[in-house]
CSV table of C-alpha atoms in Angstrom, one decimal:
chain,number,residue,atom,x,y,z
A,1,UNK,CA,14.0,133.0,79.6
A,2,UNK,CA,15.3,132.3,82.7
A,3,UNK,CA,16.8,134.9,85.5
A,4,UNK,CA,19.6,134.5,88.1
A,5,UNK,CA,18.7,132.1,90.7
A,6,UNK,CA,20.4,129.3,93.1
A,7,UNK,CA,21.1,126.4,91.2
A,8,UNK,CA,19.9,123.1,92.4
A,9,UNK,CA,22.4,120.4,93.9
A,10,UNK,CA,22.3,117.7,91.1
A,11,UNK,CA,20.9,114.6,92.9
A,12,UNK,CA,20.5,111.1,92.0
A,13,UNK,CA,17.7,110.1,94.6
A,14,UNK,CA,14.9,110.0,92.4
A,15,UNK,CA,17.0,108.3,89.3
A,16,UNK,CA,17.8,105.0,88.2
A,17,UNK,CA,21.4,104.3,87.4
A,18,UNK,CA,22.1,102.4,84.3
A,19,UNK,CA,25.5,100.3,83.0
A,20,UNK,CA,24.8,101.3,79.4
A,21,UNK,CA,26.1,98.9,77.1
A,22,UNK,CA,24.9,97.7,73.6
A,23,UNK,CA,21.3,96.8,72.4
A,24,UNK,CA,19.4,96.8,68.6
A,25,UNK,CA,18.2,100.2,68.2
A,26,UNK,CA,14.8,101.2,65.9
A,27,UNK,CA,12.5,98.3,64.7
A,28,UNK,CA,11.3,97.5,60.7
A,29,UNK,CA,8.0,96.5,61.8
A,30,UNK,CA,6.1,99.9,61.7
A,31,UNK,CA,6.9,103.5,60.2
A,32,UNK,CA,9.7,104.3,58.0
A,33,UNK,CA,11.6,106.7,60.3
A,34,UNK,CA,12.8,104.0,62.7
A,35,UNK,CA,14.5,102.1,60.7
A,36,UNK,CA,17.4,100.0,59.9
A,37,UNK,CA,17.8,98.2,63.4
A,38,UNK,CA,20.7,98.4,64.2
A,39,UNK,CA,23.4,98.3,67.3
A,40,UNK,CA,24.3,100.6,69.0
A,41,UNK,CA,26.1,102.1,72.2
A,42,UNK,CA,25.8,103.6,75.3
A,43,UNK,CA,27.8,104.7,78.2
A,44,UNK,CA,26.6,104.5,81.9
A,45,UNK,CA,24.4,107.1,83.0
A,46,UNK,CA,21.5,107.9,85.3
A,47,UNK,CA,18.0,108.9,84.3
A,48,UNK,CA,15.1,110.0,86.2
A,49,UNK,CA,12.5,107.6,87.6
A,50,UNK,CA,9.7,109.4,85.6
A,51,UNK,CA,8.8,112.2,83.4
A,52,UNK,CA,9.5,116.0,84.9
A,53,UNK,CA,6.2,116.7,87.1
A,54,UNK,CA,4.3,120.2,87.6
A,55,UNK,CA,5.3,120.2,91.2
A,56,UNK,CA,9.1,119.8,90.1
A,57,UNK,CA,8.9,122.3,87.4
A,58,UNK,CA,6.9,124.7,89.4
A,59,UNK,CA,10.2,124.9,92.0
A,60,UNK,CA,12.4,125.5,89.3
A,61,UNK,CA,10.4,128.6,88.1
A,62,UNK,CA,10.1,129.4,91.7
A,63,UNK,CA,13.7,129.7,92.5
A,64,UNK,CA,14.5,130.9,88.6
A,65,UNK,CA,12.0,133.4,87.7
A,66,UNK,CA,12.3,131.0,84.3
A,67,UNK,CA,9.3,132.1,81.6
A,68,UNK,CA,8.4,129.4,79.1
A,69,UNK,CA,8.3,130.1,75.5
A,70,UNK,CA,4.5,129.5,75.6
A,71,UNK,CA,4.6,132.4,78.5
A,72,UNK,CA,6.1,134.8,75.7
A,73,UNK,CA,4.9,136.7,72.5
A,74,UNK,CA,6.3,135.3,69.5
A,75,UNK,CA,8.6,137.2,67.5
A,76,UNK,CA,6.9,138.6,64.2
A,77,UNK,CA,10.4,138.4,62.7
A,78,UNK,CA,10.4,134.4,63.2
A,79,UNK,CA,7.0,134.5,61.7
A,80,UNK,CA,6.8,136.4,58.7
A,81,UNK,CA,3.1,134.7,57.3
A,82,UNK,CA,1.3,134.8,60.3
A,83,UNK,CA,-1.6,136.9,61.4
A,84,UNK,CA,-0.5,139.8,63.3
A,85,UNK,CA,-3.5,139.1,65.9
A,86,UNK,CA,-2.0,135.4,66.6
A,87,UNK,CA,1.3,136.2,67.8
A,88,UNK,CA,0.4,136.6,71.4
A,89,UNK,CA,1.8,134.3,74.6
A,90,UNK,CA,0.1,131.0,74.1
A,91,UNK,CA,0.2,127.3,72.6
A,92,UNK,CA,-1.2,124.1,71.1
A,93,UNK,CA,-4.0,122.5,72.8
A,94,UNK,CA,-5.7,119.0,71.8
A,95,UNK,CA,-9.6,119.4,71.4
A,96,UNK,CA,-11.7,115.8,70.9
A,97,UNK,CA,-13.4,115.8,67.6
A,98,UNK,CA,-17.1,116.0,67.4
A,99,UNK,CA,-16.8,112.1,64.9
A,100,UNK,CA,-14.2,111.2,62.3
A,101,UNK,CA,-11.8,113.5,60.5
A,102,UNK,CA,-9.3,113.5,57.5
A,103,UNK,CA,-6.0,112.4,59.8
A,104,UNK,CA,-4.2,113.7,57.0
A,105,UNK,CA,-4.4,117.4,58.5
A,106,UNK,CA,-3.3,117.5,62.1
A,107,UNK,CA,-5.2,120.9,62.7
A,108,UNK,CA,-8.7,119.1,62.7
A,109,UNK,CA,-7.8,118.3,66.7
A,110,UNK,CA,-4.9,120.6,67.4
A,111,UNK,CA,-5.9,124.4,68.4
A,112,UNK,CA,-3.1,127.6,68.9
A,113,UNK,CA,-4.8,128.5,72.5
A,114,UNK,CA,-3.8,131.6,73.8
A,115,UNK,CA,-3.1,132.0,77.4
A,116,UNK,CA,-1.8,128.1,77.2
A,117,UNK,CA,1.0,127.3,79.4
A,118,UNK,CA,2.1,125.2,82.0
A,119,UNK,CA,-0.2,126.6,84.1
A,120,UNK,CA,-2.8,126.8,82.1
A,121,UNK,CA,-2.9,123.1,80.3
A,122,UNK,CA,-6.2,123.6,78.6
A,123,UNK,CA,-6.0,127.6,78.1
A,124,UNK,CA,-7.1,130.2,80.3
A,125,UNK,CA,-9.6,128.8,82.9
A,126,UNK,CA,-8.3,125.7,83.8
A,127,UNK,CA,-5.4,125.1,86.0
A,128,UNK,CA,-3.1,122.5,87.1
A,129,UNK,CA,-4.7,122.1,90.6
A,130,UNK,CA,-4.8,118.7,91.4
A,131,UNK,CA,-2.2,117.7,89.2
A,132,UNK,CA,1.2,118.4,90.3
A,133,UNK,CA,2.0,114.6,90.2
A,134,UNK,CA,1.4,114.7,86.6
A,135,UNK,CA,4.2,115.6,83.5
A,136,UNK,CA,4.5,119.3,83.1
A,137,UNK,CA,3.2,119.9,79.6
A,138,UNK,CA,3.5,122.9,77.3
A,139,UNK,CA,7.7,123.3,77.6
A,140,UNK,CA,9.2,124.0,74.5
A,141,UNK,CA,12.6,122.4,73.8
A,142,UNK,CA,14.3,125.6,75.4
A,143,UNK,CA,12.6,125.4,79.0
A,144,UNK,CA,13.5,121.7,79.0
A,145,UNK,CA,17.1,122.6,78.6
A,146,UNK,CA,16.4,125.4,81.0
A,147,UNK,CA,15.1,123.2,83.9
A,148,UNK,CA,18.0,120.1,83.1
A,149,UNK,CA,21.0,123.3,83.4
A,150,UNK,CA,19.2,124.5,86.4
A,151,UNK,CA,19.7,121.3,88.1
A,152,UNK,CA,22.4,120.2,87.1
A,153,UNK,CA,21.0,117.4,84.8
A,154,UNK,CA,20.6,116.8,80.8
A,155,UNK,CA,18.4,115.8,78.3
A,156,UNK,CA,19.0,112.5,77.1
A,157,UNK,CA,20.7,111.1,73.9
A,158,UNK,CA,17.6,109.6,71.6
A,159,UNK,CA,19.4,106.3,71.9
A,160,UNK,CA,19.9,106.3,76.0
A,161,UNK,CA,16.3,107.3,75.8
A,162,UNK,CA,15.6,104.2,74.2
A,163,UNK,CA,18.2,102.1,75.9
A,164,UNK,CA,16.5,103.1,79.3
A,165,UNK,CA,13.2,102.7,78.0
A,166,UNK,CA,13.5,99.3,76.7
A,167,UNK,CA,14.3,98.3,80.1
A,168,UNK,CA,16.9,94.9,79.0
A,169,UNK,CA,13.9,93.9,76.6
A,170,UNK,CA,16.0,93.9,73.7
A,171,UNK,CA,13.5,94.2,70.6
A,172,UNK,CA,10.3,93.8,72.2
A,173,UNK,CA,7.8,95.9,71.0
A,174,UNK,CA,6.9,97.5,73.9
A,175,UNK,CA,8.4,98.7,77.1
A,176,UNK,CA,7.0,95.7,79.0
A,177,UNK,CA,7.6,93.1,75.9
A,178,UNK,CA,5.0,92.5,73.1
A,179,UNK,CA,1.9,91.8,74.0
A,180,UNK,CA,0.0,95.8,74.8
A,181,UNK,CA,-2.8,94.2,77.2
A,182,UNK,CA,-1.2,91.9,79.0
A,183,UNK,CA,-4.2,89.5,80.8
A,184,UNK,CA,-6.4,92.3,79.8
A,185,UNK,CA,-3.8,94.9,82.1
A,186,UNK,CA,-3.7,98.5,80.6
A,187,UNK,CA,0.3,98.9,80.9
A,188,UNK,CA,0.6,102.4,79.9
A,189,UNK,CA,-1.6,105.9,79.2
A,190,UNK,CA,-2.7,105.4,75.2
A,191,UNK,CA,-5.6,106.0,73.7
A,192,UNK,CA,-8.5,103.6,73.3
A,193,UNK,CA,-11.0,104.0,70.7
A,194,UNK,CA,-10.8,105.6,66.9
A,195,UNK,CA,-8.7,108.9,67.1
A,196,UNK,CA,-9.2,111.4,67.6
A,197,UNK,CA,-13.4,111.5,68.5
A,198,UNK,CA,-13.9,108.4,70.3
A,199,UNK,CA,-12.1,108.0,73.9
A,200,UNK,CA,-12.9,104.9,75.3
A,201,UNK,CA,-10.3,105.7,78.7
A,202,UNK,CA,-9.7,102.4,79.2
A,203,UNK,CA,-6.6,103.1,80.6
A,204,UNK,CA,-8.8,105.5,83.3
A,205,UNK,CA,-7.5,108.8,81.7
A,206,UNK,CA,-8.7,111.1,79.1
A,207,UNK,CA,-5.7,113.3,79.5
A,208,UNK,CA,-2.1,113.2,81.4
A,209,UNK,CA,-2.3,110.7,84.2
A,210,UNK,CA,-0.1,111.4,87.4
A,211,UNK,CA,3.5,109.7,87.0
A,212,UNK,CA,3.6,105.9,88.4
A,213,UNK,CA,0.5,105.2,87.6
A,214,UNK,CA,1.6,102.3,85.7
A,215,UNK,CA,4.3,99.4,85.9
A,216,UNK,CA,7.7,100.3,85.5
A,217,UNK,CA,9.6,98.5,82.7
A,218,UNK,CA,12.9,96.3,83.6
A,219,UNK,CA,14.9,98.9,84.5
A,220,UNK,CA,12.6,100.5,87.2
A,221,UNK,CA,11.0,103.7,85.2
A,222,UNK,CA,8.0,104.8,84.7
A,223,UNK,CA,6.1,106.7,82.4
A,224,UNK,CA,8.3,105.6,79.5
A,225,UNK,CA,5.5,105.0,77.1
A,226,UNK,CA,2.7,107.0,76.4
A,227,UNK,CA,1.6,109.9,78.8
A,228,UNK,CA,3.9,112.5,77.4
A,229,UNK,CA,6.2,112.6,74.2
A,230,UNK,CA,9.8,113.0,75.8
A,231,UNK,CA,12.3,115.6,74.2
A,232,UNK,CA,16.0,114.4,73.1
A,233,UNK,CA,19.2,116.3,72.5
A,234,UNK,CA,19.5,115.0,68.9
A,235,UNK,CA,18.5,117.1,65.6
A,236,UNK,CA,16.3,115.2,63.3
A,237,UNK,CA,18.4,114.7,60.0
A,238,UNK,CA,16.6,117.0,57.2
A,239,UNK,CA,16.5,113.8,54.9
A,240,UNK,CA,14.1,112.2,57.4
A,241,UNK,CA,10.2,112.5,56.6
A,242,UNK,CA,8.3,115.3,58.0
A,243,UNK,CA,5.3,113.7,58.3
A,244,UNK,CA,3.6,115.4,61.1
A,245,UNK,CA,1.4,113.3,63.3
A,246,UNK,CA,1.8,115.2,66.5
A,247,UNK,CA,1.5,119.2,66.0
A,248,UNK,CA,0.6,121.7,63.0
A,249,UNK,CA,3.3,121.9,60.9
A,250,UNK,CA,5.5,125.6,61.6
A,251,UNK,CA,4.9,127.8,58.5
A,252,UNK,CA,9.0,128.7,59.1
A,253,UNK,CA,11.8,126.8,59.1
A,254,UNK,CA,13.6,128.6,61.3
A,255,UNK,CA,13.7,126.7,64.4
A,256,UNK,CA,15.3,123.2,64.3
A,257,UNK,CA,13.9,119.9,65.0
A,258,UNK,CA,14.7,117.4,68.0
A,259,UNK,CA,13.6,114.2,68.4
A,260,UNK,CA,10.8,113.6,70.9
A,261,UNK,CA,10.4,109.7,72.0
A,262,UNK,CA,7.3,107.5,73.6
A,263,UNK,CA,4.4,108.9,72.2
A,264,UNK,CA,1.7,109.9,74.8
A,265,UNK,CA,-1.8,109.8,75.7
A,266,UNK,CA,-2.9,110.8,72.3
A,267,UNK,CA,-1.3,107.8,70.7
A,268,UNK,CA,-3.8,105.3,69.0
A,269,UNK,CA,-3.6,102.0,67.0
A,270,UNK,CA,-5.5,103.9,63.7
A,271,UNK,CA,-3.4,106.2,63.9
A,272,UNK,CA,0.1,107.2,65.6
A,273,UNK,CA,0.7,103.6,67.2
A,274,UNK,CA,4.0,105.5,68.6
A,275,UNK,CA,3.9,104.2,72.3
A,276,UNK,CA,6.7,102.2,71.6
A,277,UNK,CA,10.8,102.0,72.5
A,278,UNK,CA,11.6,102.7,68.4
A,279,UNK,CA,8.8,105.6,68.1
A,280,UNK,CA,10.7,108.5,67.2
A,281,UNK,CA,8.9,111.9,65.9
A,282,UNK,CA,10.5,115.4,64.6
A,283,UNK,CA,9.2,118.4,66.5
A,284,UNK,CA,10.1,121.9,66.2
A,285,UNK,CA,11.9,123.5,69.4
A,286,UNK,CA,9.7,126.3,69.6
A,287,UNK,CA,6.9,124.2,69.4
A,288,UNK,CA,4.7,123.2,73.0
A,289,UNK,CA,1.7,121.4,73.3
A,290,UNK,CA,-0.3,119.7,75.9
A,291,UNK,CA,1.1,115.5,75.1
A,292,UNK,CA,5.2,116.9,75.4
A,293,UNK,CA,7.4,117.0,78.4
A,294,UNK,CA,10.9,115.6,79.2
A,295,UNK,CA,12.8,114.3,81.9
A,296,UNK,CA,16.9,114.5,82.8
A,297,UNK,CA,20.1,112.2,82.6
A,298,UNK,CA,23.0,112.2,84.1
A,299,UNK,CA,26.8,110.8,82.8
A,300,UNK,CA,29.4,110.3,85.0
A,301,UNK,CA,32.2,113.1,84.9
């Protein structure tokens, strides 16, 4: 929900312009859902260096009034099997297991926190003090869209999300090519260790790290693996598995799915190696959680 406010000047200052052209799109090397390769097209646009920060996002609600969807009550309506007491303003929260789980049920790590938000990454208590160089978390699919209108910016296509983040490697596995530790060099914010009890931090962060932290790929942006899942414009097809590996499944349909790309900081090797160009996950858009934020394109008139 977002009130009448002055809309931002669209600016290109802190984004990377791209030619767009052709590249092989998805990879048969991992999980089901990101295949065939195949080519594919893009036009030229320009995309922001790095994921949408607190600090950035905190001006938008500033000059907006906006309310994220995790700042709201949930509609009963939209929610006809849930307990009456859980539909309060809130969201999903990632809590470390105690030792190993069945990774078959995402809700053994994932809690409904109320009071979650933006503000609020870890519930009610903690704040984002310190961290308004890090992705703003906790932004359903609508507040994204919110923040891109507001400034005269987009979300991105899921394939000039991957264009961009491939960054002219064409096929590599990751962002930077294929080797993950290159020379022993942590290139991205993943998780180390057997997910989701044992956090080695490696990488120096247990959570979100601030944006540019890491090496940029090719093109000259950051942050495109791991951190944060990203969201896309583009539905995920209803013949595509619904394997969760990210967030409790809804108990409604109601809402549609996007595509969210890059995995995040929750991303492991046993278990959701999606730090990756091809990585591709479904995710409902009234769904926020503390591993998804976005960030903005824009195409030439």
């Amino acid at each position: 929900m977002t009130t009448d406010g002055a809309r931002a000047e669209p600016s290109l200052g802190r984004m990377v312009e791209l030619p767009g052209g052709a590249f092989r799109m998805g990879s048969d090397r991992f999980y089901p859902e990101e295949r065939p390769v195949r080519e594919v097209s893009v036009g030229p646009f320009s995309i922001d260096r790095h994921p949408v920060t607190v600090a950035e996002f905190r001006r938008f609600v500033k000059a907006t009034g906006h309310v994220t969807w995790a700042e709201q009550a949930p509609v009963a309506e939209d929610y006809p099997d849930a307990d009456p007491e859980s539909l309060v303003p809130g969201s999903l929260v990632f809590e470390q297991t105690d030792g190993p789980v069945d990774l078959r049920d995402v809700r053994n790590w994932w809690s409904w926190t109320p009071g979650a938000d933006w503000r609020h990454p870890e519930g009610p208590g903690s704040t984002v003090g310190g961290r308004e160089r890090h992705p703003v978390t906790h932004v359903a699919y609508a507040d994204a869209v919110a923040y891109a209108d507001w400034c005269g910016k987009s979300l991105p296509t899921e394939a000039e999300w991957e264009y961009a983040s491939r960054g002219g490697l064409d096929g590599a596995t990751f962002t930077w090519g294929d080797e993950f530790a290159p020379r022993g060099r942590m290139m991205a914010n993943t998780w180390q260790g057997e997910f989701p009890w044992q956090n080695l931090g490696t990488d120096g962060y247990e959570r979100t790290s601030p944006v540019e932290r890491f090496p940029p790929n090719g093109f000259g942006l950051f942050d495109m693996a791991g951190n944060v899942w990203e969201w896309t414009v583009d539905d995920w097809a209803p013949t595509m598995s619904l394997r969760a590996c990210c967030a409790p499944p809804r108990s409604t349909e109601r809402f549609p799915r996007k595509v969210i790309k890059g995995g995040s900081h929750l991303c492991a090797p046993n278990y959701c190696l999606r730090y990756r160009p091809a990585a591709r996950q479904a995710e409902s858009t009234d769904t926020s959680t503390s591993h998804i934020g976005f960030r903005c394109v824009i195409r030439p008139s």
